[in-house]
Every structure is written in structure tokens, then in C-alpha cells.
Tab-separated table of C-alpha atoms in Angstrom:
chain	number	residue	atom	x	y	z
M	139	UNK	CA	0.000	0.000	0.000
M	140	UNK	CA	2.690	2.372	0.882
M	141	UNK	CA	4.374	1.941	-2.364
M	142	UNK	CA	0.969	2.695	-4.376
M	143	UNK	CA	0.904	5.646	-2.564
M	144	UNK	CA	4.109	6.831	-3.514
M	145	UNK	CA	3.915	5.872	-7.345
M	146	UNK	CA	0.090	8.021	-7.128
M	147	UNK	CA	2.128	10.823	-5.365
M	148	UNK	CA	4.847	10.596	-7.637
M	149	UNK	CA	3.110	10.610	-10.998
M	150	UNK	CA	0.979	13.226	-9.980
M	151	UNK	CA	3.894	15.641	-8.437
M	152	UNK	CA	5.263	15.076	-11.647
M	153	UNK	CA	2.410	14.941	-14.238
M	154	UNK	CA	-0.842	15.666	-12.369
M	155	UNK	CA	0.082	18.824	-11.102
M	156	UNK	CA	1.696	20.564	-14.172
M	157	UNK	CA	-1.067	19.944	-16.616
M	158	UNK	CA	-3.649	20.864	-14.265
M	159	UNK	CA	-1.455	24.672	-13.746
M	160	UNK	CA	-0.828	24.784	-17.788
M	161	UNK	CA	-4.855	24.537	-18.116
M	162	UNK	CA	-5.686	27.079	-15.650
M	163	UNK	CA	-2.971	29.455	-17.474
M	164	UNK	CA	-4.627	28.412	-20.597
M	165	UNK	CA	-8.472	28.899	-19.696
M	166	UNK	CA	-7.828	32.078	-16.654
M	167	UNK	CA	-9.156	34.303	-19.098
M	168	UNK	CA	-11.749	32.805	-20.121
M	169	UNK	CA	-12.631	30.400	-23.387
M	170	UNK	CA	-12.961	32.907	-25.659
M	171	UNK	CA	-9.712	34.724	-25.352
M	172	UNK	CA	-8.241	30.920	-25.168
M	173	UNK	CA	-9.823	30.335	-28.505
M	174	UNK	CA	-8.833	33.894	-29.879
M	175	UNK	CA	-5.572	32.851	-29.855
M	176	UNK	CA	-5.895	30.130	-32.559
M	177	UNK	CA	-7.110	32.696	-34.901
M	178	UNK	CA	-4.106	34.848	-34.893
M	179	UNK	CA	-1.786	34.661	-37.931
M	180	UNK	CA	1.238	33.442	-36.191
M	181	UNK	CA	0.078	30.558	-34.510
M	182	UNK	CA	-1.240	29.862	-37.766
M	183	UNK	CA	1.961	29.411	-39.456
M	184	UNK	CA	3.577	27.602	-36.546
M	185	UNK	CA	1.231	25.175	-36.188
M	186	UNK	CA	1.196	24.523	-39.527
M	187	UNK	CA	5.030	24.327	-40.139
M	188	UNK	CA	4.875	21.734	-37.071
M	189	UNK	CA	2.663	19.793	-38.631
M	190	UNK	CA	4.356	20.029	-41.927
M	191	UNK	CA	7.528	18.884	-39.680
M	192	UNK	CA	5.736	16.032	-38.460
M	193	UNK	CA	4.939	14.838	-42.127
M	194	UNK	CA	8.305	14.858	-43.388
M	195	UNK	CA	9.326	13.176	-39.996
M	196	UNK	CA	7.149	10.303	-40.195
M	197	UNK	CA	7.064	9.876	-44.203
M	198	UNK	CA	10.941	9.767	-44.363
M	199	UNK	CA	11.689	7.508	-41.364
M	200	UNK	CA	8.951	5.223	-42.030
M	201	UNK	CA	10.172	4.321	-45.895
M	202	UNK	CA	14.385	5.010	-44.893
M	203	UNK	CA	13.152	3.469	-41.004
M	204	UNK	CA	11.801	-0.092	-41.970
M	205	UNK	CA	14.701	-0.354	-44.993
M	206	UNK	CA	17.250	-0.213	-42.648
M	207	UNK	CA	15.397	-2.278	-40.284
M	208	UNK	CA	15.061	-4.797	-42.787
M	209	UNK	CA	18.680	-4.612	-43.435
M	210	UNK	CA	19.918	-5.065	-39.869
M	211	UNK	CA	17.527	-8.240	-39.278
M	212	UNK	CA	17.885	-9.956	-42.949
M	213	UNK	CA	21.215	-9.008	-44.066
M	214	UNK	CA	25.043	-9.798	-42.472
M	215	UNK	CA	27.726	-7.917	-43.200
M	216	UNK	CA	30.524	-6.178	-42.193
M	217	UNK	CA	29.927	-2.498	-40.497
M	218	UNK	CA	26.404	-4.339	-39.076
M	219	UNK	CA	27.240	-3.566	-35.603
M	220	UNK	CA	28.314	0.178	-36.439
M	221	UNK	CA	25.358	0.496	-38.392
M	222	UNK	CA	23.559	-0.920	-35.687
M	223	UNK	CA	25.076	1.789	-32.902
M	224	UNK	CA	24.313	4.671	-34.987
M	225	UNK	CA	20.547	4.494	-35.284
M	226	UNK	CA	20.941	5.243	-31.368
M	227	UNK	CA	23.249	7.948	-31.608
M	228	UNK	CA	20.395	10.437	-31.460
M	229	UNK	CA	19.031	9.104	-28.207
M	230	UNK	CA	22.585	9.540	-26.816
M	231	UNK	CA	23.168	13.562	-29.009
M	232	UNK	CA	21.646	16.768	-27.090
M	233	UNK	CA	19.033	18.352	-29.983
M	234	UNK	CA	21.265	21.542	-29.199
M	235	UNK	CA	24.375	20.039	-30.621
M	236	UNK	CA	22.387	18.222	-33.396
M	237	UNK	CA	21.151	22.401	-34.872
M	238	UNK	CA	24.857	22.938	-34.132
M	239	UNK	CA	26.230	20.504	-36.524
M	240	UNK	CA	23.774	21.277	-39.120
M	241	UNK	CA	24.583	24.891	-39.105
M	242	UNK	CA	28.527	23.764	-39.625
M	243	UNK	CA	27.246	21.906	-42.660
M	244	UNK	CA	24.812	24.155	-44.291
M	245	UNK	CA	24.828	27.739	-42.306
M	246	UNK	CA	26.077	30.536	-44.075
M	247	UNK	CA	30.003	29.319	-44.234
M	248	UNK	CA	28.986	25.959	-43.840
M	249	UNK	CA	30.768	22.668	-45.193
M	250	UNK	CA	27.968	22.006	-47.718
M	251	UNK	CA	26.832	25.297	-48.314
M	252	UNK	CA	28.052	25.200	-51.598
M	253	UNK	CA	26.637	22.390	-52.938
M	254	UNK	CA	23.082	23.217	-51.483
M	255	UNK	CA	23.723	26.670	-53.336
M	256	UNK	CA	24.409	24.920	-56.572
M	257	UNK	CA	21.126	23.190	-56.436
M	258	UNK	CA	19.171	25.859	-55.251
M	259	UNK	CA	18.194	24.910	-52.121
M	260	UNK	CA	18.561	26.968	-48.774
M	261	UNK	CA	18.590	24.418	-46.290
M	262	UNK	CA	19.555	26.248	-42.840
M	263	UNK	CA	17.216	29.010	-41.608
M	264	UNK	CA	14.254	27.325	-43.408
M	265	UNK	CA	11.888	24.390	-43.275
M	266	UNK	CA	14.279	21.792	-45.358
M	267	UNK	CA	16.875	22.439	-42.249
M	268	UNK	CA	14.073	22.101	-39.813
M	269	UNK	CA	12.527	19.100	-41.646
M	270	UNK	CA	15.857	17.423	-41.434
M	271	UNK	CA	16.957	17.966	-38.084
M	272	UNK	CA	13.456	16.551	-37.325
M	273	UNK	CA	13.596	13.565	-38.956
M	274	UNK	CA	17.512	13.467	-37.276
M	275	UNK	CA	15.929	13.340	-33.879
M	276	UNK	CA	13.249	11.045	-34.538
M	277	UNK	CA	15.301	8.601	-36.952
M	278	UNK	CA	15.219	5.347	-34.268
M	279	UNK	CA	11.757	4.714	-33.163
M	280	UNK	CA	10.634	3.199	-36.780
M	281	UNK	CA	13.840	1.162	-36.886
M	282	UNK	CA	13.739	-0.004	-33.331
M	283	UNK	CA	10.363	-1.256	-33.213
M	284	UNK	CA	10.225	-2.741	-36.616
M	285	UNK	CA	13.151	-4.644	-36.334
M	286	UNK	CA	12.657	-7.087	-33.571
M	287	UNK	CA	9.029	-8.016	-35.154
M	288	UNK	CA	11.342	-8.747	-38.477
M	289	UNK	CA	13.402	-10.999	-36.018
M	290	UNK	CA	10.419	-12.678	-34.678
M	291	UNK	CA	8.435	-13.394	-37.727
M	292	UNK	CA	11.928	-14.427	-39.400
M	293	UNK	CA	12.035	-15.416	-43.269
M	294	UNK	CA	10.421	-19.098	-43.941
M	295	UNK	CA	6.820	-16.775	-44.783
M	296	UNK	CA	8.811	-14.667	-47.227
M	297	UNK	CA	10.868	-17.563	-48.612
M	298	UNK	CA	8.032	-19.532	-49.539
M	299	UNK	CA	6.468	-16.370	-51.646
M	300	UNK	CA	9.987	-16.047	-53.076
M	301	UNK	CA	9.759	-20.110	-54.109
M	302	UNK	CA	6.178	-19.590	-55.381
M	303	UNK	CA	7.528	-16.945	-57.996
M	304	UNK	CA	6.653	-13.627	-55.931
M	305	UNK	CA	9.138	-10.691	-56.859
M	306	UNK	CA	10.764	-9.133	-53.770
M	307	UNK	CA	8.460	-6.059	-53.602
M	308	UNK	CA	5.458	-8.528	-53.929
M	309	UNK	CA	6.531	-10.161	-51.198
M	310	UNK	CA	7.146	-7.130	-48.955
M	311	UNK	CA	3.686	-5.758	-49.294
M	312	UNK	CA	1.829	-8.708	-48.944
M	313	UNK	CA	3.792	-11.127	-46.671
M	314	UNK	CA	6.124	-8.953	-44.721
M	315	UNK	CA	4.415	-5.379	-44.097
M	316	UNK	CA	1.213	-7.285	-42.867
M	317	UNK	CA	3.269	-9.308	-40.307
M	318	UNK	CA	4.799	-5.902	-39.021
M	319	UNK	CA	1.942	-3.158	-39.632
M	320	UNK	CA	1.353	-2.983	-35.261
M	321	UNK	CA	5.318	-2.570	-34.804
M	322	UNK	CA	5.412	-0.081	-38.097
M	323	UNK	CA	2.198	1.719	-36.420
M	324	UNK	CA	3.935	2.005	-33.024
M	325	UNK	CA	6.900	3.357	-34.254
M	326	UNK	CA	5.204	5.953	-36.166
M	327	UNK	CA	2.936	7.122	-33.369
M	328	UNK	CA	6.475	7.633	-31.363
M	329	UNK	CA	7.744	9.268	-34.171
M	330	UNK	CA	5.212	11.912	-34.704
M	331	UNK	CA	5.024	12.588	-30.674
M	332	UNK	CA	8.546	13.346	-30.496
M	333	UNK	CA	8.299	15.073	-33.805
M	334	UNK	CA	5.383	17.393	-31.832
M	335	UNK	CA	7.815	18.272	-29.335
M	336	UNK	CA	11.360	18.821	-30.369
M	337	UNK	CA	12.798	22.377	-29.873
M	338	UNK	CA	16.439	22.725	-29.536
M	339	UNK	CA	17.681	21.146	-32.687
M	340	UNK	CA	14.656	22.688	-34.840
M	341	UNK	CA	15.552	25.976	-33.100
M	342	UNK	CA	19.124	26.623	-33.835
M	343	UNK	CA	18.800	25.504	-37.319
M	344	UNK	CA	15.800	27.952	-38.289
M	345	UNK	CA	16.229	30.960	-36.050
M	346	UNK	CA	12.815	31.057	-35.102
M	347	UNK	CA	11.455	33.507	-37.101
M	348	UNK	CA	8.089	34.262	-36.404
M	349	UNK	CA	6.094	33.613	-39.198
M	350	UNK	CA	8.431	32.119	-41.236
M	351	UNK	CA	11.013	28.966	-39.340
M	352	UNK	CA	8.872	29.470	-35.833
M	353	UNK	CA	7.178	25.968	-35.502
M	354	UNK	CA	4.987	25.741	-32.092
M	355	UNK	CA	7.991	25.061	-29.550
M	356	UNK	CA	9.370	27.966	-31.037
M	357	UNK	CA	6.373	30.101	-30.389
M	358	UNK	CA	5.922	29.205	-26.428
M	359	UNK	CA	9.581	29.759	-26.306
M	360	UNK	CA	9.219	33.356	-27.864
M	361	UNK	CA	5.429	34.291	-26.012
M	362	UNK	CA	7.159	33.308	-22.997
M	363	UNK	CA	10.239	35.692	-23.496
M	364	UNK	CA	7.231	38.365	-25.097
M	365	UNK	CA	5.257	37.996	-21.909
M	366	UNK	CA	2.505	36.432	-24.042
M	367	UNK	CA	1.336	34.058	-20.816
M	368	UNK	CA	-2.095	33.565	-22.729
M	369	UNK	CA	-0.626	32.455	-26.052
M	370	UNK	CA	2.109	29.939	-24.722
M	371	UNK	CA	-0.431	28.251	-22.124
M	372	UNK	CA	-2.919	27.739	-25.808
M	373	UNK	CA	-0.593	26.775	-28.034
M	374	UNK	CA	1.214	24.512	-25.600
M	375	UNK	CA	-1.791	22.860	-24.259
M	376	UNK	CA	-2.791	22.306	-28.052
M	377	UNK	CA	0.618	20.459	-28.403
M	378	UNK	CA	-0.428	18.504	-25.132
M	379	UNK	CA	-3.655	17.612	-26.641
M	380	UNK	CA	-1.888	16.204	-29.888
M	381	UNK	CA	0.679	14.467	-27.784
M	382	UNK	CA	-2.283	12.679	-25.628
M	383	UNK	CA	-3.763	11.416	-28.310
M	384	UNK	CA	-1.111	9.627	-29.862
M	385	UNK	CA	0.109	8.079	-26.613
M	386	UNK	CA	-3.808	7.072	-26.747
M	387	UNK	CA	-3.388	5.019	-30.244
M	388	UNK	CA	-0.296	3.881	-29.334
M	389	UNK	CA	-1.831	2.051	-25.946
M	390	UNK	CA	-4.748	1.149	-28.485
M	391	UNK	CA	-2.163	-0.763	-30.849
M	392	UNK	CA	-0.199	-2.037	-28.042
M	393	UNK	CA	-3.497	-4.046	-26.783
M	394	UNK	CA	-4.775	-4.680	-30.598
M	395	UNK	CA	-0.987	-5.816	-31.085
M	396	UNK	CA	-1.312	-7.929	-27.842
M	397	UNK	CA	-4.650	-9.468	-29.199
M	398	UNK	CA	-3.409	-9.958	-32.408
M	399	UNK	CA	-0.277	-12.604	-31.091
M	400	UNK	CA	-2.544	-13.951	-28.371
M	401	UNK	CA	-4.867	-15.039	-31.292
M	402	UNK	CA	-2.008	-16.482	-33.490
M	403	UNK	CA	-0.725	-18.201	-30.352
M	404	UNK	CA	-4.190	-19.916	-29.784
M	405	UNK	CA	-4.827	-20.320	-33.650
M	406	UNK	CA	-1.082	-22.320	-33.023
M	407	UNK	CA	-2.158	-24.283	-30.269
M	408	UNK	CA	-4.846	-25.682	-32.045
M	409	UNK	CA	-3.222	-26.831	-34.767
């Protein structure tokens, strides 16, 4: 019992608490000011160059993501193990130093400045710079939940397709991606929440310009420093919102995931 109460006290200290002071920041004036805020051009554009962050996020790693999950679980060669290490490097990489080392390699004197010039493309101080920093941060969840479903399910399924004259991408879209759509599904929900949420990386890279690079991290950030309490209580209690619900279909997958196996184990049994 005592240990109950101190996992209650310590999840609410923690959690609790917080979100119930960032919703009384967000609705002390009232519902309509709360709502005025959504209408106002800025918040506009940073909510929509989140989302747009989001997209890229969760279209790249999902694609790149399962390929190179695929290649750790169904291919052996050598580098594996490096490989292997660096999909975790940006667990282990502040966000801060990860806008730093884009800014080396495409700021203004930047490494590959140059080239991005040649092809037209500005890439730090505007969305590509943000998009990619992004999709930096976020690059392990896809990979790291696909891959041990590829190690479960192993290759006999995909062999036999293979035998009966399927081509490889056949094979992938109607053998493998069915066997790991609730691992693919998981790591995209992860991937868009932290997507939602990143700041440092996103912010050194773009400047936060409001209006233009200011995604809605950036925004709190700045109505904080502009004493614009009303405005960073909304906006971040929209990103809260968004956040809850996809830890809400990810526990939904988990248990459909859960039932899924628990019927294949019983569908096993009886055979």
C-alpha cells in the first residue's frame, strides 16, 4: 500500500500537477480569449510548419526506417554492428548540438553550403533544415520497433512467396508489411510525438522567425520571453492535446498488437 501511494504521489507531483497549472494558465481568461488565440496569424503558421515537420518526420523515417530495419535483421555484413550503434546515436546527441552541426554543414560558411547553393536549395534558416533535423531526432523509433518483429516473424513466410515466384516487392507488401503493420504503427505514433515536441535542434537551425522557421515550440519559447502568458499556455496545451492522443493510439495498438499474437498463439495451439 505504501508503495501505491508513492507511485500516485509521484506521478501526480510530476504529471498531475503541471497539466492541471498549464490549463488554468490556458483557460484564466476565459474560453474565448483561449480560442482567440488560434485565430491569430502566427500561430497559424507555426502550427502549420509543425505539422508540416511532423509529415516529413514520419514519411521519411517510415520508408528510410523499416529499410534499414530490414537490413539489420535480414542481411550480415561487415559495419552491421556500427550500423547498428548509430541508429541510437540520437538518443545519446543533445538536440542543441544536433542544430549545431547542421549549421557547420549548411549555415552561411557551412561545409555544404556550396553544394546546397548549386542546387538551389537553402537548407539552414528554413523548413528543409528544420525538416531534417526533425527527422535526425526522430530517426530510431521506426527502426527499433520494426526490427525485432522482423526478427520474430523471421524469413520461412517470405521464402516460400519467393519459391512460389513472388518478386521481392510482392513479397514485402503482402507477406512482410502485414506481419509488421502494429510494430510499423507504433513506431510511427512515437515518431510523430517526439516530432510534436522537439525544440532545440529545430531551433538553432531555423532561427525562429516568427512567421516564417517558428514551428509551435518555437512560439511558447518566444510568447514566454514576449510575456505572451495567454498564447504559450494555448498553443502549448494544443501540443499537449496532440501528444495525448497519440500516446492514446499507441496504448490502443499495443493491446490490438497484444490481441493480435494472443490469437495467433491460440490459432497455433490448435493446430
Amino acid at each position: 500500500m505504501a508503495l501505491i501511494a508513492i507511485a500516485v504521489t509521484y506521478v501526480c507531483a510530476l504529471v498531475a500537477v503541471p497539466a492541471a497549472a498549464l490549463l488554468h494558465g490556458a483557460f484564466a481568461e476565459g474560453l474565448t480569449r483561449f480560442a482567440a488565440v488560434f485565430t491569430r496569424p502566427d500561430v497559424h503558421s507555426a502550427l502549420a510548419l509543425t505539422a508540416l515537420m511532423v509529415l516529413v518526420a514520419v514519411l521519411v523515417n517510415t520508408i528510410l526506417g523499416t529499410a534499414t530495419a530490414w537490413v539489420l535483421t535480414r542481411d550480415r555484413f561487415r559495419g552491421r554492428a556500427l550500423l547498428n550503434g548509430l541508429v541510437d546515436v540520437p538518443f545519446a546527441i543533445s538536440p542543441v548540438i544536433v542544430g549545431l552541426v547542421l549549421l557547420e554543414l549548411f549555415g552561411r560558411k557551412g561545409l555544404l553550403t556550396p553544394f546546397a547553393s548549386a542546387l538551389g536549395v537553402q537548407i539552414a534558416f528554413a523548413w528543409p533544415g528544420m525538416a531534417l533535423a526533425t527527422t535526425f531526432v526522430t530517426l530510431p523509433f521506426v527502426v527499433r520497433e520494426v526490427a525485432p518483429v522482423l526478427e520474430e516473424i523471421g524469413t520461412d513466410q517470405e521464402s516460400a512467396a519467393y519459391t512460389l515466384g513472388a518478386s521481392p516487392l510482392v513479397t514485402f507488401f503482402r507477406v512482410t508489411l502485414p506481419s509488421i503493420r502494429w510494430g510499423l504503427a507504433y513506431g510511427i505514433s512515437l515518431t510523430a510525438a517526439r516530432a510534436i515536441g522537439e525544440f532545440g535542434a529545430v531551433l538553432i537551425i531555423s532561427g525562429g522567425v516568427a512567421g516564417r522557421t517558428e514551428t509551435a515550440t518555437s512560439f511558447v519559447y518566444r510568447a514566454l520571453e514576449d510575456r505572451d502568458d495567454l498564447g504559450a499556455h494555448a498553443v502549448a496545451v494544443a501540443l499537449v492535446t496532440a501528444s495525448v492522443i497519440l500516446l492514446g493510439a499507441m496504448e490502443v495498438l499495443k493491446r490490438r498488437r497484444l490481441g493480435a499474437d494472443r490469437s495467433t498463439g491460440a490459432d497455433g495451439a490448435e493446430v
